[in-house]
C-alpha positions as a printed Julia matrix, in Angstrom:
229×3 Matrix{Float64}:
  23.61    1.65   -3.57
  20.6     2.81   -5.57
  17.17    1.85   -4.27
  16.03    0.7    -7.72
  18.06   -0.37  -10.73
  17.1    -1.49  -14.21
  20.0    -3.26  -15.88
  19.76   -3.78  -19.66
  16.09   -4.69  -19.31
  14.05   -6.02  -22.21
  10.47   -7.26  -22.23
   9.27   -9.38  -25.15
   5.67  -10.56  -25.55
   4.97  -13.59  -27.7
   1.99  -13.13  -30.02
   0.5   -15.47  -32.59
   2.04  -13.54  -35.46
   5.44  -12.47  -34.08
   7.27  -11.45  -30.89
   6.61   -7.87  -29.77
   9.35   -5.93  -28.01
   7.65   -3.74  -25.37
  10.98   -2.66  -23.82
  14.54   -2.83  -25.13
  17.88   -2.14  -23.42
  16.47   -0.12  -20.51
  19.05    0.91  -17.89
  18.75    3.47  -15.09
  19.09    3.78  -11.32
  16.89    5.68   -8.85
  17.9     6.77   -5.36
  15.71    7.12   -2.27
  13.92   10.47   -2.12
  13.96   10.97   -5.89
  10.91   12.03   -7.91
  11.17   10.64  -11.43
   8.76   10.99  -14.35
   8.48    8.38  -17.1
   7.01   10.21  -20.07
   6.01    9.18  -23.56
   3.03    8.44  -25.75
   0.55    5.69  -25.0
   2.08    2.32  -25.88
   5.69    3.42  -25.4
   6.22    0.98  -22.5
   5.64    3.11  -19.41
   3.15    0.8   -17.68
   5.16   -2.28  -18.62
   8.24   -0.73  -17.03
   6.33    0.21  -13.87
   5.1    -3.37  -13.51
   8.68   -4.61  -13.75
   9.87   -2.02  -11.22
   7.16   -3.14   -8.79
   8.02   -6.84   -9.16
   4.58   -7.49  -10.66
   6.25   -8.91  -13.76
   9.75   -9.94  -14.8
  12.0    -8.9   -17.68
  12.62  -11.24  -20.59
  16.29  -10.35  -20.2
  18.28   -8.07  -17.95
  17.57   -7.41  -14.27
  15.39   -5.31  -12.0
  17.02   -4.77   -8.6
  14.99   -3.46   -5.64
  16.96   -2.55   -2.54
  19.75   -4.9    -3.58
  17.5    -7.83   -4.51
  17.21   -9.11   -8.1
  13.49   -9.68   -8.54
  13.5   -12.64  -10.92
  15.75  -14.62   -8.56
  13.42  -14.33   -5.57
  10.97  -16.91   -4.26
   7.25  -16.2    -4.36
   7.29  -15.52   -0.61
  10.15  -13.02   -0.95
   8.41  -11.27   -3.84
   5.23  -10.97   -1.79
   7.24   -9.38    1.04
   8.78   -6.83   -1.32
   5.38   -5.85   -2.74
   3.77   -5.6     0.7
   6.62   -3.93    2.55
   8.74   -1.94    0.1
   6.46   -0.88   -2.77
   3.34    1.29   -2.93
   1.13    1.48   -6.03
  -1.16    4.28   -7.27
  -3.4     3.74  -10.3
  -5.34    5.99  -12.65
  -8.57    4.17  -11.77
  -7.89    4.38   -7.99
  -8.51    0.62   -7.37
 -10.35    1.27   -4.1
 -12.57   -1.42   -2.6
 -16.13   -0.05   -2.91
 -17.55   -1.73    0.2
 -14.82   -0.43    2.53
 -14.72    3.03    4.07
 -11.86    5.41    3.38
 -10.13    4.42    6.62
 -10.63    0.72    5.94
  -9.16    1.05    2.45
  -6.06    2.7     3.9
  -5.78    0.07    6.63
  -5.75   -2.8     4.15
  -1.98   -2.94    3.37
  -1.21   -3.1     7.1
  -3.85   -5.76    7.74
  -2.38   -7.91    4.96
   1.02   -7.73    6.68
  -0.49   -8.7    10.06
   2.36   -6.87   11.74
   0.55   -4.4    14.0
  -2.21   -4.45   16.64
  -5.62   -3.25   15.45
  -5.4     0.08   17.31
  -2.03    0.83   15.72
  -3.42    0.03   12.28
  -6.28    2.5    12.69
  -3.93    5.19   14.03
  -1.56    4.76   11.08
  -4.47    4.96    8.63
  -5.81    8.14   10.22
  -2.32    9.67   10.24
  -1.99    9.13    6.49
  -5.54   10.36    5.85
  -4.66   13.5     7.8
  -1.51   13.95    5.72
  -3.57   14.02    2.49
  -6.24   16.2     4.18
  -8.86   13.42    4.12
  -9.28   12.61    7.82
 -12.8    14.07    7.95
 -13.84   11.59    5.21
 -12.6     8.5     7.08
 -16.06    6.93    7.31
 -17.13    7.68    3.72
 -17.36    5.01    1.05
 -15.43    5.59   -2.2
 -18.59    6.36   -4.22
 -19.29    9.23   -1.81
 -16.02   10.92   -2.72
 -14.97   13.0    -5.72
 -12.32   11.77   -8.13
  -9.67   13.94   -6.53
 -10.62   12.76   -3.06
 -10.45    9.14   -4.19
  -6.97    9.67   -5.59
  -5.8    11.33   -2.38
  -7.23    8.33   -0.53
  -5.29    6.02   -2.87
  -2.1     7.94   -2.09
  -2.72    7.55    1.65
  -3.22    3.8     1.15
  -0.02    3.54   -0.91
   2.0     5.26    1.83
   0.51    3.78    4.99
   3.01    0.91    5.24
   6.01    3.26    4.76
   7.23    1.86    1.43
  10.63    2.73    0.02
   9.34    2.88   -3.57
   6.12    4.5    -4.8
   4.91    3.75   -8.34
   2.17    5.92   -9.84
   0.62    4.96  -13.2
  -1.11    7.97  -14.81
  -2.52    9.12  -11.42
  -3.85   12.41  -12.85
  -5.36   10.94  -16.03
  -8.97   11.1   -14.76
  -8.65   14.43  -12.95
  -9.06   18.07  -13.88
  -5.94   20.26  -14.05
  -6.21   21.83  -10.6
  -6.87   18.5    -8.87
  -4.11   16.85  -10.89
  -1.65   19.5    -9.75
  -2.63   18.81   -6.14
  -1.97   15.09   -6.62
   1.44   15.81   -8.18
   2.3    18.04   -5.23
   1.44   15.18   -2.83
   3.73   12.86   -4.76
   6.54   15.4    -4.61
   6.0    15.83   -0.86
   6.1    12.04   -0.46
   9.62   12.01   -1.84
  10.73   15.02    0.22
   9.11   14.23    3.56
   9.25   10.42    3.65
  12.34    9.77    1.52
  10.32    7.58   -0.85
  11.58    7.05   -4.38
   8.61    8.09   -6.54
   8.3     7.0   -10.17
   5.43    8.62  -12.05
   4.3     7.33  -15.44
   2.53   10.02  -17.44
   1.92   11.23  -20.99
   1.45   14.77  -19.69
   4.23   17.34  -19.84
   2.78   19.25  -16.88
   4.76   17.2   -14.36
   8.16   17.92  -15.88
   8.75   21.07  -13.85
   7.9    19.3   -10.58
  10.15   16.24  -10.8
  13.86   15.75  -10.2
  14.4    13.74  -13.35
  12.66   12.89  -16.62
  13.08    9.6   -18.45
  11.46    9.79  -21.89
  10.48    6.53  -23.57
   9.9     6.04  -27.28
   9.02    2.71  -28.84
  10.24    0.8   -25.8
  13.61    2.52  -25.53
  14.95    5.4   -23.47
  15.05    8.37  -25.8
  16.21   10.88  -23.16
  17.22   10.79  -19.5
  17.86   14.12  -17.79
  19.54   12.38  -14.85
  19.3    13.62  -11.25
  18.78   17.36  -10.92
């Protein structure tokens, strides 16, 4: 069974003038350990699709299935569990809490789950900071870090609770080319080393050679899907 499935998904937004179709007839499946790129111009539906895949929103029709569970059929409590336990999110703007240190930012997903003793939470955070080569910055605040360091910190936070699905929305958009390549390499390693299914939304073609599969969107539809490589 695939880790993630989109089954004939459509997303329609109601506006004052007329309905707007952000996504239409989207179907694909992603297995654990896959690295998939969603590519297309701004406004093609990439971010909307990521939100649906992360159970942050629901399709107007069709189904999103995460680890065998149809998202729009779940209770609020079950949806919260999926987001906290099975999904990790990485954003272009990092979304770090400015008053928390690097280690404290990484600890946050585990603290929200309340599933581990405090000493285990700190150890897990430091392990993930070490994996992204940020352990020496554990006590720094986000504003004391470069953009690339902040994104590496965001990756550590997204992985600390061992999610099965990692969603990255334009994670290299604010970075220079060399730093962006480093971030893409970390995402690829996440899929290889942890068996996480990684879905990367990007308008850049630079990631195409690094991923296992490319799904190209155009005007809310799948224009091309290279399938698993």
